[in-house]
Amino acid sequence: MSAAVRFEHAHDLPTVLARHDRAADVQAHELAVRAPLAGLVLQSTFSCMPDIGGELFPWLPVKWLCTIKYDTCKKLPRLKLPVLIMHSHNDGLIGFHHATKNFSVANEPKLLWELPGEHNDPVGDPDHFLAGFEKFLTMIEAR
C-alpha cells in the first residue's frame, strides 16, 4: 500500500487514513493535521529519517547530511485524533523500537498493535490484522 487509503464508511461516518511505506507516514501526518479525519493508522513506519538512515547506513554521517527529516515523532503530538500504530517485532527493515517511539509521543486515544511477519508481509495473519483494525474502529466510535 504505497498511497493513502481512505476507508469511508456508509452513512457519512468519518474517514480513517491508513499509510504503509517508508516515507509515506509524513504525508499522512500532514493530511491528518489539515483534514477532518476520525483516525490515523501508521503501519511499519519509522520515527524520523535521520534515525532510520543512521541504522541502515551506519558508516555514513546521515544525521548531518539529512536535510529532509520526515519526523514522525515531531508531528504526532500535533494530532488530536485516535492513532493506531501497527508494527512487527520481526520487521527486518524498520525496527520495532520505531513503533514504540512513535507510540510514546502520540496523544490518547492510541493503540499499538503488534503484527506477525516481516516488513512487507503485514497481513500475514489476516484475522490478527483485522482484529487490530476493528479494535481501533471501536476506539473511534467510542469517542
N, CA, C and O atoms as a MOPAC input file, in Angstrom:
PM7 MOZYME 1SCF
protein

 N      0.85100 1    -1.16500 1     0.00000 1
 C      0.00000 1     0.00000 1     0.00000 1
 C      0.90000 1     1.23300 1     0.00000 1
 O      1.35600 1     1.64600 1     1.06600 1
 N      1.16700 1     1.82200 1    -1.13600 1
 C      2.10500 1     2.93000 1    -1.19000 1
 C      1.40500 1     4.27500 1    -1.29300 1
 O      2.07100 1     5.31100 1    -1.27900 1
 N      0.13000 1     4.28800 1    -1.39100 1
 C     -0.60600 1     5.54000 1    -1.44600 1
 C     -1.61300 1     5.56900 1    -0.30000 1
 O     -1.93500 1     4.54000 1     0.29500 1
 N     -2.09700 1     6.76400 1    -0.01000 1
 C     -3.07600 1     6.89400 1     1.07200 1
 C     -4.32300 1     6.08600 1     0.73100 1
 O     -4.77500 1     6.06000 1    -0.41300 1
 N     -4.85000 1     5.44600 1     1.72300 1
 C     -6.08000 1     4.67800 1     1.55200 1
 C     -7.11300 1     5.28600 1     2.47500 1
 O     -6.88400 1     5.40400 1     3.67900 1
 N     -8.22500 1     5.66500 1     1.93100 1
 C     -9.28000 1     6.25300 1     2.73900 1
 C    -10.37800 1     5.22400 1     2.88700 1
 O    -10.98000 1     4.79800 1     1.90100 1
 N    -10.63900 1     4.82200 1     4.13000 1
 C    -11.69300 1     3.86600 1     4.41100 1
 C    -12.94000 1     4.66200 1     4.76400 1
 O    -13.08300 1     5.13600 1     5.89100 1
 N    -13.82900 1     4.80400 1     3.81200 1
 C    -15.02800 1     5.57000 1     4.05200 1
 C    -16.16900 1     4.61300 1     4.33900 1
 O    -16.44800 1     3.69200 1     3.57100 1
 N    -16.81300 1     4.85500 1     5.45200 1
 C    -17.93600 1     4.02400 1     5.87800 1
 C    -19.23200 1     4.60400 1     5.31600 1
 O    -19.32000 1     5.79400 1     5.01300 1
 N    -20.19500 1     3.76800 1     5.19200 1
 C    -21.50400 1     4.21100 1     4.73200 1
 C    -22.13000 1     5.15300 1     5.75600 1
 O    -21.70000 1     5.19900 1     6.90800 1
 N    -23.09500 1     5.86600 1     5.35600 1
 C    -23.86900 1     6.73700 1     6.23700 1
 C    -23.03300 1     7.90600 1     6.76400 1
 O    -23.23300 1     8.33600 1     7.89900 1
 N    -22.11000 1     8.42000 1     5.96900 1
 C    -21.34700 1     9.62100 1     6.29800 1
 C    -20.56800 1     9.52400 1     7.59600 1
 O    -20.42400 1    10.52900 1     8.29300 1
 N    -20.06100 1     8.35400 1     7.94500 1
 C    -19.18100 1     8.24700 1     9.10100 1
 C    -17.82500 1     8.82200 1     8.73300 1
 O    -17.49800 1     8.91300 1     7.55000 1
 N    -17.02600 1     9.21500 1     9.72300 1
 C    -15.74400 1     9.85100 1     9.43500 1
 C    -14.77100 1     8.93800 1     8.70500 1
 O    -14.95800 1     7.72400 1     8.63200 1
 N    -13.74000 1     9.55300 1     8.17400 1
 C    -12.72900 1     8.86600 1     7.39200 1
 C    -11.52700 1     8.51900 1     8.25800 1
 O    -11.11400 1     9.29800 1     9.11700 1
 N    -10.97400 1     7.33400 1     8.01700 1
 C     -9.73500 1     6.89700 1     8.65800 1
 C     -8.67400 1     6.83600 1     7.57600 1
 O     -8.90000 1     6.26900 1     6.50700 1
 N     -7.51800 1     7.41900 1     7.85300 1
 C     -6.42200 1     7.40500 1     6.89800 1
 C     -5.40600 1     6.36100 1     7.32400 1
 O     -4.95900 1     6.35400 1     8.47100 1
 N     -5.04000 1     5.47500 1     6.40000 1
 C     -4.05900 1     4.42500 1     6.69100 1
 C     -2.88400 1     4.56600 1     5.74300 1
 O     -3.05600 1     4.83200 1     4.55400 1
 N     -1.67900 1     4.38200 1     6.28700 1
 C     -0.46400 1     4.51000 1     5.48200 1
 C      0.46200 1     3.33900 1     5.74400 1
 O      0.56100 1     2.85500 1     6.87200 1
 N      1.13600 1     2.88700 1     4.70900 1
 C      2.20500 1     1.89700 1     4.87000 1
 C      3.23000 1     2.11700 1     3.78300 1
 O      2.98600 1     1.78200 1     2.62400 1
 N      4.32200 1     2.64900 1     4.12000 1
 C      5.58900 1     2.57200 1     3.41200 1
 C      6.57700 1     3.45300 1     4.13100 1
 O      6.23400 1     4.11000 1     5.11300 1
 N      7.77200 1     3.47100 1     3.65900 1
 C      8.84500 1     4.04800 1     4.45800 1
 C      8.76400 1     5.55600 1     4.63400 1
 O      9.12200 1     6.04400 1     5.70600 1
 N      8.32500 1     6.31000 1     3.66300 1
 C      8.26900 1     7.76400 1     3.81600 1
 C      6.84900 1     8.29900 1     3.76900 1
 O      6.63700 1     9.50000 1     3.93700 1
 N      5.88300 1     7.44000 1     3.54600 1
 C      4.51100 1     7.88300 1     3.36300 1
 C      3.88600 1     8.42100 1     4.63200 1
 O      2.92500 1     9.18700 1     4.56400 1
 N      4.40500 1     8.04200 1     5.78500 1
 C      3.80300 1     8.48300 1     7.03700 1
 C      3.79700 1     9.99100 1     7.16200 1
 O      2.87900 1    10.54800 1     7.76300 1
 N      4.78600 1    10.66600 1     6.61600 1
 C      4.83500 1    12.12500 1     6.71700 1
 C      3.67100 1    12.74700 1     5.96900 1
 O      3.02100 1    13.66000 1     6.47800 1
 N      3.40300 1    12.26300 1     4.76900 1
 C      2.27600 1    12.79000 1     4.01500 1
 C      0.97300 1    12.53200 1     4.76200 1
 O      0.07300 1    13.37300 1     4.75500 1
 N      0.87200 1    11.38800 1     5.39500 1
 C     -0.32900 1    11.07200 1     6.16500 1
 C     -0.48300 1    12.03100 1     7.33000 1
 O     -1.58500 1    12.50900 1     7.60200 1
 N      0.61500 1    12.31800 1     8.02000 1
 C      0.54300 1    13.25700 1     9.14100 1
 C      0.11600 1    14.63500 1     8.67900 1
 O     -0.71500 1    15.28000 1     9.31900 1
 N      0.68000 1    15.08700 1     7.57100 1
 C      0.32500 1    16.41000 1     7.05600 1
 C     -1.15900 1    16.47200 1     6.71500 1
 O     -1.82800 1    17.45700 1     7.02800 1
 N     -1.66800 1    15.44200 1     6.08600 1
 C     -3.09200 1    15.40700 1     5.77100 1
 C     -3.92900 1    15.35500 1     7.03900 1
 O     -4.96300 1    16.01700 1     7.13200 1
 N     -3.48700 1    14.57300 1     8.01600 1
 C     -4.24800 1    14.44500 1     9.26000 1
 C     -4.30100 1    15.75700 1    10.01900 1
 O     -5.28100 1    16.02200 1    10.71400 1
 N     -3.27800 1    16.57800 1     9.90300 1
 C     -3.27800 1    17.88000 1    10.56800 1
 C     -4.25900 1    18.82500 1     9.88200 1
 O     -4.87800 1    19.66800 1    10.53200 1
 N     -4.39500 1    18.67900 1     8.56700 1
 C     -5.19300 1    19.63700 1     7.78600 1
 C     -6.62800 1    19.18300 1     7.50800 1
 O     -7.50700 1    20.01600 1     7.28700 1
 N     -6.86600 1    17.88200 1     7.51600 1
 C     -8.17600 1    17.37000 1     7.11400 1
 C     -8.92100 1    16.79500 1     8.31900 1
 O     -8.29100 1    16.29000 1     9.24900 1
 N    -10.23600 1    16.86600 1     8.31300 1
 C    -11.00100 1    16.26900 1     9.41000 1
 C    -11.04800 1    14.74500 1     9.26300 1
 O    -11.82300 1    14.20800 1     8.47000 1
 N    -10.22200 1    14.07500 1    10.02500 1
 C    -10.16300 1    12.61700 1     9.99300 1
 C    -10.62000 1    12.05600 1    11.32400 1
 O    -10.50400 1    12.71200 1    12.35900 1
 N    -11.13200 1    10.85700 1    11.29300 1
 C    -11.54500 1    10.18500 1    12.52000 1
 C    -10.37200 1     9.47500 1    13.17100 1
 O    -10.37700 1     9.25100 1    14.38200 1
 N     -9.36000 1     9.11600 1    12.37700 1
 C     -8.21800 1     8.40700 1    12.93500 1
 C     -7.10800 1     8.25500 1    11.92600 1
 O     -7.28800 1     8.48600 1    10.73000 1
 N     -5.94600 1     7.85800 1    12.43500 1
 C     -4.76600 1     7.67300 1    11.60100 1
 C     -4.15300 1     6.31900 1    11.92000 1
 O     -3.95500 1     5.98400 1    13.08800 1
 N     -3.85100 1     5.53900 1    10.88700 1
 C     -3.19600 1     4.24600 1    11.04000 1
 C     -1.80900 1     4.35300 1    10.43000 1
 O     -1.66300 1     4.68800 1     9.25400 1
 N     -0.78500 1     4.06700 1    11.23800 1
 C      0.58900 1     4.04400 1    10.75100 1
 C      1.08900 1     2.60800 1    10.85400 1
 O      1.11400 1     2.02400 1    11.93700 1
 N      1.47800 1     2.06200 1     9.74100 1
 C      1.89200 1     0.66700 1     9.70100 1
 C      3.34900 1     0.59200 1     9.27300 1
 O      3.71000 1     1.01600 1     8.17500 1
 N      4.18900 1     0.04000 1    10.16300 1
 C      5.60500 1    -0.19800 1     9.86900 1
 C      6.33600 1     1.08100 1     9.48300 1
 O      7.11100 1     1.08400 1     8.52700 1
 N      6.10500 1     2.15100 1    10.20300 1
 C      6.73500 1     3.43400 1     9.89900 1
 C      7.89100 1     3.70900 1    10.84300 1
 O      7.98100 1     3.13000 1    11.92600 1
 N      8.76600 1     4.59500 1    10.42200 1
 C      9.92400 1     4.94700 1    11.23800 1
 C      9.66300 1     6.21000 1    12.03600 1
 O      8.68700 1     6.91800 1    11.78800 1
 N     10.53300 1     6.49100 1    12.99400 1
 C     10.36000 1     7.66800 1    13.85500 1
 C     10.80800 1     8.94100 1    13.15000 1
 O     10.13000 1     9.96400 1    13.25200 1
 N     11.92500 1     8.90900 1    12.44000 1
 C     12.38200 1    10.03200 1    11.62800 1
 C     13.45800 1     9.54200 1    10.66300 1
 O     14.09200 1     8.51300 1    10.89900 1
 N     13.65600 1    10.27000 1     9.59500 1
 C     14.60500 1     9.87400 1     8.55700 1
 C     16.04800 1     9.77400 1     9.08200 1
 O     16.73400 1     8.80600 1     8.75400 1
 N     16.52900 1    10.72600 1     9.87600 1
 C     17.90900 1    10.56800 1    10.37300 1
 C     18.09900 1     9.29900 1    11.20600 1
 O     19.15100 1     8.66600 1    11.12800 1
 N     17.09600 1     8.92100 1    12.00000 1
 C     17.22000 1     7.69700 1    12.80800 1
 C     17.30400 1     6.45000 1    11.93200 1
 O     18.21100 1     5.63300 1    12.09400 1
 N     16.36100 1     6.30300 1    11.00600 1
 C     16.35900 1     5.09700 1    10.17500 1
 C     17.53900 1     5.10900 1     9.21800 1
 O     18.12200 1     4.06000 1     8.94100 1
 N     17.89600 1     6.28400 1     8.70800 1
 C     19.05800 1     6.37300 1     7.82200 1
 C     20.33800 1     5.97300 1     8.53200 1
 O     21.18000 1     5.28300 1     7.95800 1
 N     20.49200 1     6.40700 1     9.79000 1
 C     21.66300 1     6.04000 1    10.57200 1
 C     21.72400 1     4.55300 1    10.86100 1
 O     22.80900 1     3.97900 1    10.95800 1
 N     20.56300 1     3.92800 1    11.00000 1
 C     20.52400 1     2.48800 1    11.24700 1
 C     20.83900 1     1.69300 1     9.98000 1
 O     21.55000 1     0.68900 1    10.03100 1
 N     20.31100 1     2.14300 1     8.85300 1
 C     20.51600 1     1.41900 1     7.59700 1
 C     21.89700 1     1.67000 1     6.99300 1
 O     22.44300 1     0.81600 1     6.29400 1
 N     22.45400 1     2.84900 1     7.26900 1
 C     23.76100 1     3.23100 1     6.72400 1
 C     24.65200 1     3.75700 1     7.84100 1
 O     24.96400 1     4.94700 1     7.87600 1
 N     25.06800 1     2.87400 1     8.76000 1
 C     25.81400 1     3.32200 1     9.94000 1
 C     27.18600 1     3.91100 1     9.62200 1
 O     27.75600 1     4.60300 1    10.46500 1
 N     27.72400 1     3.66300 1     8.45300 1
 C     29.03300 1     4.18000 1     8.08700 1
 C     28.95900 1     5.60100 1     7.51500 1
 O     29.99000 1     6.23500 1     7.28900 1
 N     27.74400 1     6.09600 1     7.28300 1
 C     27.56600 1     7.45400 1     6.75700 1
 C     27.10300 1     8.40600 1     7.85900 1
 O     26.38400 1     7.99100 1     8.76700 1
 N     27.50100 1     9.66700 1     7.79100 1
 C     27.01600 1    10.65400 1     8.77300 1
 C     25.61000 1    11.15100 1     8.40500 1
 O     25.40700 1    12.33500 1     8.13500 1
 N     24.65900 1    10.23100 1     8.40100 1
 C     23.29900 1    10.51900 1     7.92900 1
 C     22.66700 1    11.67200 1     8.70400 1
 O     22.01400 1    12.52900 1     8.10900 1
 N     22.84800 1    11.70400 1    10.00000 1
 C     22.21300 1    12.75700 1    10.80700 1
 C     22.71700 1    14.13600 1    10.41700 1
 O     21.98700 1    15.11500 1    10.57400 1
 N     23.91300 1    14.24500 1     9.92600 1
 C     24.45900 1    15.52800 1     9.47600 1
 C     24.03600 1    15.84600 1     8.04500 1
 O     23.80300 1    17.00500 1     7.70000 1
 N     23.94000 1    14.80700 1     7.21800 1
 C     23.63900 1    15.00100 1     5.80300 1
 C     22.15500 1    15.13000 1     5.49800 1
 O     21.77400 1    15.72000 1     4.48700 1
 N     21.33100 1    14.59100 1     6.35300 1
 C     19.89400 1    14.50100 1     6.09100 1
 C     19.22400 1    15.87200 1     6.23800 1
 O     19.13800 1    16.41800 1     7.33800 1
 N     18.76000 1    16.41100 1     5.12900 1
 C     18.06600 1    17.70500 1     5.17800 1
 C     16.55700 1    17.52600 1     5.25000 1
 O     15.84700 1    18.42700 1     5.69800 1
 N     16.06300 1    16.38100 1     4.81600 1
 C     14.63700 1    16.08100 1     4.92000 1
 C     14.47500 1    15.14400 1     6.10700 1
 O     15.01100 1    14.03600 1     6.10000 1
 N     13.74400 1    15.57800 1     7.12200 1
 C     13.68700 1    14.83600 1     8.38400 1
 C     12.57800 1    13.78900 1     8.43400 1
 O     12.74300 1    12.76200 1     9.09200 1
 N     11.46500 1    14.01800 1     7.76400 1
 C     10.31200 1    13.11700 1     7.87800 1
 C     10.12200 1    12.70000 1     9.33800 1
 O     10.11700 1    11.51300 1     9.66400 1
 N      9.97000 1    13.67900 1    10.18900 1
 C      9.98500 1    13.46400 1    11.63700 1
 C      8.59000 1    13.12700 1    12.16700 1
 O      7.81400 1    14.01200 1    12.53000 1
 N      8.29300 1    11.83200 1    12.20200 1
 C      7.00500 1    11.35400 1    12.69500 1
 C      6.79400 1    11.76800 1    14.15000 1
 O      5.70400 1    12.19800 1    14.52700 1
 N      7.83800 1    11.63800 1    14.96100 1
 C      7.71400 1    11.95000 1    16.39400 1
 C      7.46700 1    13.43800 1    16.64900 1
 O      6.93300 1    13.80500 1    17.69500 1
 N      7.84000 1    14.26700 1    15.72900 1
 C      7.56700 1    15.70200 1    15.87100 1
 C      6.13700 1    16.03300 1    15.46900 1
 O      5.53100 1    16.95700 1    16.01200 1
 N      5.60300 1    15.28000 1    14.52000 1
 C      4.26000 1    15.57200 1    14.00800 1
 C      3.14100 1    14.91000 1    14.81300 1
 O      2.05800 1    15.47800 1    14.95300 1
 N      3.39600 1    13.72200 1    15.33500 1
 C      2.32700 1    13.00200 1    16.04800 1
 C      1.72500 1    13.78200 1    17.21500 1
 O      0.50400 1    13.75100 1    17.37100 1
 N      2.50500 1    14.47700 1    18.04300 1
 C      1.88500 1    15.21000 1    19.15600 1
 C      0.93400 1    16.32700 1    18.71100 1
 O      0.11300 1    16.78900 1    19.50300 1
 N      1.03600 1    16.75900 1    17.46000 1
 C      0.14200 1    17.80800 1    16.94600 1
 C     -1.24400 1    17.27200 1    16.61200 1
 O     -2.19400 1    18.04300 1    16.46900 1
 N     -1.36000 1    15.95400 1    16.48600 1
 C     -2.63000 1    15.35600 1    16.08300 1
 C     -3.51600 1    15.08700 1    17.28600 1
 O     -3.07400 1    14.51700 1    18.28300 1
 N     -4.74800 1    15.49700 1    17.18400 1
 C     -5.73800 1    15.27800 1    18.24600 1
 C     -6.79600 1    14.31100 1    17.73400 1
 O     -7.97900 1    14.64400 1    17.65500 1
 N     -6.34800 1    13.10800 1    17.38800 1
 C     -7.25000 1    12.08100 1    16.88700 1
 C     -6.67600 1    10.72700 1    17.25400 1
 O     -5.48600 1    10.62000 1    17.55100 1
 N     -7.50100 1     9.69400 1    17.24000 1
 C     -7.01400 1     8.35100 1    17.56300 1
 C     -5.94900 1     7.89300 1    16.56900 1
 O     -6.04800 1     8.13700 1    15.36600 1
 N     -4.93600 1     7.22700 1    17.10200 1
 C     -3.82800 1     6.73500 1    16.27600 1
 C     -3.63800 1     5.24800 1    16.54500 1
 O     -3.57400 1     4.81200 1    17.69500 1
 N     -3.55000 1     4.48200 1    15.46700 1
 C     -3.21800 1     3.06300 1    15.53000 1
 C     -1.84200 1     2.88600 1    14.91100 1
 O     -1.61700 1     3.26000 1    13.75900 1
 N     -0.92300 1     2.31500 1    15.68000 1
 C      0.41400 1     2.02700 1    15.17700 1
 C      0.53800 1     0.51400 1    15.10400 1
 O      0.45300 1    -0.18000 1    16.11700 1
 N      0.74100 1     0.00900 1    13.88100 1
 C      0.86800 1    -1.43000 1    13.64300 1
 C      2.30200 1    -1.70900 1    13.20500 1
 O      2.82200 1    -1.06800 1    12.29200 1
 N      2.94100 1    -2.68700 1    13.88000 1
 C      4.34300 1    -2.97900 1    13.56700 1
 C      4.66500 1    -4.39300 1    14.02400 1
 O      4.00700 1    -4.94100 1    14.90800 1
 N      5.69200 1    -4.97700 1    13.40600 1
 C      6.10900 1    -6.33100 1    13.75900 1
 C      7.47500 1    -6.32300 1    14.43000 1
 O      8.36800 1    -5.57100 1    14.03800 1
 N      7.62700 1    -7.16700 1    15.44500 1
 C      8.94500 1    -7.36100 1    16.05400 1
 C      9.90300 1    -8.00800 1    15.05700 1
 O     11.12000 1    -7.90800 1    15.21700 1
 N      9.37200 1    -8.66400 1    14.03800 1
 C     10.19500 1    -9.34700 1    13.03500 1
 C     10.49700 1    -8.47100 1    11.82600 1
 O     11.03500 1    -8.96100 1    10.83300 1
 N     10.16300 1    -7.19200 1    11.88900 1
 C     10.43700 1    -6.27700 1    10.78300 1
 C     11.94600 1    -6.09300 1    10.67200 1
 O     12.56300 1    -5.46900 1    11.53600 1
 N     12.53600 1    -6.63200 1     9.61600 1
 C     13.97400 1    -6.54700 1     9.43500 1
 C     14.43600 1    -5.24500 1     8.81100 1
 O     15.64000 1    -5.01100 1     8.70700 1
 N     13.52100 1    -4.39800 1     8.39700 1
 C     13.88100 1    -3.12500 1     7.77500 1
 C     13.74600 1    -1.97300 1     8.75300 1
 O     14.67500 1    -1.18500 1     8.92700 1
 N     12.59400 1    -1.87800 1     9.38900 1
 C     12.33900 1    -0.79900 1    10.35200 1
 C     12.05500 1    -1.45900 1    11.69200 1
 O     11.01500 1    -2.09100 1    11.87700 1
 N     12.98400 1    -1.30700 1    12.61800 1
 C     12.88800 1    -1.98500 1    13.90200 1
 C     11.65600 1    -1.58000 1    14.71000 1
 O     11.12100 1    -0.48200 1    14.55500 1
 N     11.22700 1    -2.49000 1    15.56800 1
 C     10.03600 1    -2.26300 1    16.39400 1
 C     10.19900 1    -1.06000 1    17.31700 1
 O      9.21000 1    -0.44200 1    17.71200 1
 N     11.44800 1    -0.72100 1    17.66500 1
 C     11.66600 1     0.43100 1    18.54700 1
 C     11.15300 1     1.73400 1    17.93300 1
 O     10.86000 1     2.68000 1    18.66400 1
 N     11.04000 1     1.79800 1    16.61400 1
 C     10.44200 1     2.97900 1    15.97400 1
 C      8.95200 1     3.07000 1    16.32600 1
 O      8.42400 1     4.15700 1    16.56100 1
 N      8.29500 1     1.92600 1    16.35800 1
 C      6.87200 1     1.90700 1    16.72100 1
 C      6.67000 1     2.36500 1    18.15900 1
 O      5.76600 1     3.15100 1    18.44200 1
 N      7.51400 1     1.87200 1    19.06900 1
 C      7.34300 1     2.26600 1    20.47000 1
 C      7.66700 1     3.73400 1    20.66700 1
 O      7.05300 1     4.40200 1    21.49900 1
 N      8.63200 1     4.24300 1    19.90300 1
 C      8.95600 1     5.67800 1    19.99300 1
 C      7.79200 1     6.52300 1    19.46900 1
 O      7.41300 1     7.51600 1    20.08900 1
 N      7.22900 1     6.12600 1    18.33000 1
 C      6.06600 1     6.83800 1    17.78300 1
 C      4.88300 1     6.76500 1    18.74100 1
 O      4.19400 1     7.75800 1    18.97400 1
 N      4.66000 1     5.58500 1    19.28900 1
 C      3.54900 1     5.39300 1    20.21700 1
 C      3.70300 1     6.27200 1    21.45600 1
 O      2.71600 1     6.80600 1    21.96200 1
 N      4.91600 1     6.42400 1    21.94100 1
 C      5.14200 1     7.19500 1    23.16800 1
 C      4.80100 1     8.67700 1    23.00400 1
 O      4.45700 1     9.33600 1    23.98500 1
 N      4.88900 1     9.20700 1    21.79900 1
 C      4.61200 1    10.63500 1    21.59900 1
 C      3.19800 1    10.90300 1    21.07800 1
 O      2.76200 1    12.05400 1    21.06000 1
 N      2.48300 1     9.87100 1    20.66000 1
 C      1.11600 1    10.05700 1    20.16100 1
 C      0.17400 1    10.37800 1    21.31900 1
 O      0.35000 1     9.89400 1    22.43700 1
 N     -0.81600 1    11.19300 1    21.02900 1
 C     -1.83100 1    11.53000 1    22.02400 1
 C     -2.82700 1    10.38400 1    22.17900 1
 O     -3.00200 1     9.57300 1    21.26900 1
 N     -3.46900 1    10.32700 1    23.32500 1
 C     -4.56300 1     9.37700 1    23.55000 1
 C     -5.78500 1     9.85100 1    22.77700 1
 O     -5.95200 1    11.05600 1    22.58900 1
 N     -6.62100 1     8.97000 1    22.33700 1
 C     -6.51600 1     7.51400 1    22.41700 1
 C     -5.56000 1     6.99500 1    21.35300 1
 O     -5.49200 1     7.52100 1    20.24300 1
 N     -4.83200 1     5.96100 1    21.71300 1
 C     -3.86200 1     5.36400 1    20.80600 1
 C     -3.77500 1     3.86900 1    21.08200 1
 O     -4.09200 1     3.39800 1    22.17400 1
 N     -3.34000 1     3.14100 1    20.06700 1
 C     -3.24600 1     1.69500 1    20.17900 1
 C     -2.00500 1     1.23600 1    19.42800 1
 O     -1.79900 1     1.59700 1    18.26900 1
 N     -1.17500 1     0.43100 1    20.10200 1
 C     -0.02000 1    -0.20300 1    19.47200 1
 C     -0.37300 1    -1.67000 1    19.26100 1
 O     -0.59200 1    -2.40600 1    20.22300 1
 N     -0.42900 1    -2.09400 1    17.99200 1
 C     -0.84600 1    -3.44300 1    17.65100 1
 C      0.32800 1    -4.16400 1    16.99200 1
 O      0.79900 1    -3.77300 1    15.92400 1
 N      0.78600 1    -5.22500 1    17.65300 1
 C      1.91200 1    -5.99400 1    17.13300 1
 C      1.44200 1    -6.93400 1    16.03400 1
 O      0.46400 1    -7.66500 1    16.19100 1
 N      2.15600 1    -6.89800 1    14.92500 1
 C      1.85300 1    -7.75500 1    13.78400 1
 C      2.87300 1    -8.87500 1    13.69600 1
 O      4.01600 1    -8.69800 1    14.12000 1
 N      2.49000 1   -10.01800 1    13.15700 1
 C      3.47700 1   -11.05500 1    12.85500 1
 C      4.11300 1   -10.74800 1    11.49700 1
 O      3.63000 1    -9.88200 1    10.76800 1
 N      5.15900 1   -11.43300 1    11.16600 1
 C      5.72300 1   -11.34200 1     9.82300 1
 C      6.76500 1   -10.26900 1     9.64300 1
 O      7.13500 1    -9.56100 1    10.58000 1
 N      7.23000 1   -10.16600 1     8.41200 1
 C      8.26400 1    -9.21900 1     8.01300 1
 C      7.65400 1    -7.88100 1     7.61500 1
 O      6.43800 1    -7.69700 1     7.64900 1
 N      8.52300 1    -6.96000 1     7.23800 1
 C      8.09400 1    -5.60300 1     6.87900 1
 C      7.08900 1    -5.59600 1     5.72600 1
 O      6.09600 1    -4.87000 1     5.76900 1
 N      7.34400 1    -6.38800 1     4.71800 1
 C      6.48200 1    -6.38600 1     3.53400 1
 C      5.40300 1    -7.46000 1     3.56500 1
 O      4.81300 1    -7.78900 1     2.53600 1
 N      5.15300 1    -8.00000 1     4.74300 1
 C      4.10100 1    -9.00400 1     4.88900 1
 C      3.21000 1    -8.66300 1     6.09200 1
 O      3.06000 1    -9.47800 1     7.00200 1
 N      2.62400 1    -7.46600 1     6.09700 1
 C      1.85800 1    -7.03100 1     7.26700 1
 C      0.56600 1    -7.80300 1     7.49400 1
 O      0.04100 1    -7.82200 1     8.60700 1
 N      0.05400 1    -8.43500 1     6.45300 1
 C     -1.20700 1    -9.14100 1     6.58200 1
 C     -0.95600 1   -10.65000 1     6.51500 1
 O     -1.76500 1   -11.40200 1     5.97000 1
 N      0.16700 1   -11.07600 1     7.07100 1
 C      0.48300 1   -12.49500 1     7.11000 1
 C     -0.55600 1   -13.29100 1     7.87300 1
 O     -0.82100 1   -14.45000 1     7.55300 1
 N     -1.14200 1   -12.67000 1     8.87700 1
 C     -2.24000 1   -13.26600 1     9.64100 1
 C     -3.42700 1   -12.31300 1     9.51100 1
 O     -3.59300 1   -11.41900 1    10.34100 1
 N     -4.24900 1   -12.49300 1     8.48500 1
 C     -5.33900 1   -11.55200 1     8.22200 1
 C     -6.29200 1   -11.36400 1     9.40400 1
 O     -6.75900 1   -10.25300 1     9.65200 1
 N     -6.58200 1   -12.44400 1    10.13100 1
 C     -7.50100 1   -12.32600 1    11.26500 1
 C     -6.92300 1   -11.42500 1    12.35100 1
 O     -7.63800 1   -10.61300 1    12.93600 1
 N     -5.63400 1   -11.57000 1    12.61500 1
 C     -4.98100 1   -10.73800 1    13.63200 1
 C     -4.93100 1    -9.27900 1    13.17800 1
 O     -5.18600 1    -8.36600 1    13.96400 1
 N     -4.60500 1    -9.07300 1    11.91800 1
 C     -4.56700 1    -7.72500 1    11.35700 1
 C     -5.93300 1    -7.05400 1    11.48200 1
 O     -6.03900 1    -5.92000 1    11.94700 1
 N     -6.96800 1    -7.76600 1    11.06400 1
 C     -8.33000 1    -7.21100 1    11.12200 1
 C     -8.79900 1    -7.00100 1    12.56000 1
 O     -9.53900 1    -6.05600 1    12.83200 1
 N     -8.38200 1    -7.85900 1    13.47700 1
 C     -8.75000 1    -7.68300 1    14.89400 1
 C     -8.19200 1    -6.36800 1    15.42000 1
 O     -8.88000 1    -5.65700 1    16.15300 1
 N     -6.96300 1    -6.03500 1    15.06200 1
 C     -6.38000 1    -4.77100 1    15.48300 1
 C     -7.11300 1    -3.58800 1    14.88500 1
 O     -7.38100 1    -2.59800 1    15.56500 1
 N     -7.43600 1    -3.70000 1    13.60600 1
 C     -8.14600 1    -2.60600 1    12.94800 1
 C     -9.55000 1    -2.44500 1    13.52600 1
 O    -10.01800 1    -1.32200 1    13.71000 1
 N    -10.21800 1    -3.55000 1    13.81000 1
 C    -11.55500 1    -3.47300 1    14.39900 1
 C    -11.52300 1    -2.87300 1    15.79800 1
 O    -12.41200 1    -2.10700 1    16.17000 1
 N    -10.50900 1    -3.21700 1    16.56600 1
 C    -10.36500 1    -2.62700 1    17.90100 1
 C    -10.16100 1    -1.12300 1    17.79000 1
 O    -10.69700 1    -0.35600 1    18.59000 1
 N     -9.39200 1    -0.71000 1    16.80600 1
 C     -9.16500 1     0.71600 1    16.57400 1
 C    -10.46500 1     1.41800 1    16.17200 1
 O    -10.76500 1     2.50200 1    16.67100 1
 N    -11.22900 1     0.80700 1    15.28000 1
 C    -12.50200 1     1.41100 1    14.86400 1
 C    -13.46800 1     1.51900 1    16.05400 1
 O    -14.24500 1     2.46900 1    16.14300 1
 N    -13.41300 1     0.54700 1    16.95600 1
 C    -14.23000 1     0.61600 1    18.16900 1
 C    -13.80200 1     1.80300 1    19.03700 1
 O    -14.64600 1     2.47800 1    19.62700 1
 N    -12.48800 1     2.05800 1    19.11600 1
 C    -11.98600 1     3.23500 1    19.84900 1
 C    -12.53300 1     4.51800 1    19.23700 1
 O    -12.92300 1     5.44000 1    19.95200 1
 N    -12.55800 1     4.56800 1    17.91700 1
 C    -13.04800 1     5.76300 1    17.23000 1
 C    -14.52000 1     5.96700 1    17.51200 1
 O    -14.95000 1     7.08100 1    17.80800 1
 N    -15.29600 1     4.89900 1    17.42400 1
 C    -16.73500 1     5.01200 1    17.65200 1
 C    -17.04400 1     5.42500 1    19.08800 1
 O    -18.06400 1     6.07000 1    19.33300 1
 N    -16.18900 1     5.06900 1    20.03600 1
 C    -16.41100 1     5.39900 1    21.44000 1
 C    -16.14400 1     6.86400 1    21.77100 1
 O    -16.53600 1     7.34300 1    22.83600 1
 N    -15.49300 1     7.56200 1    20.88200 1
 C    -15.15700 1     8.97500 1    21.13100 1
 C    -16.35100 1     9.86600 1    21.09600 1
 O    -16.22500 1    11.07600 1    21.28700 1

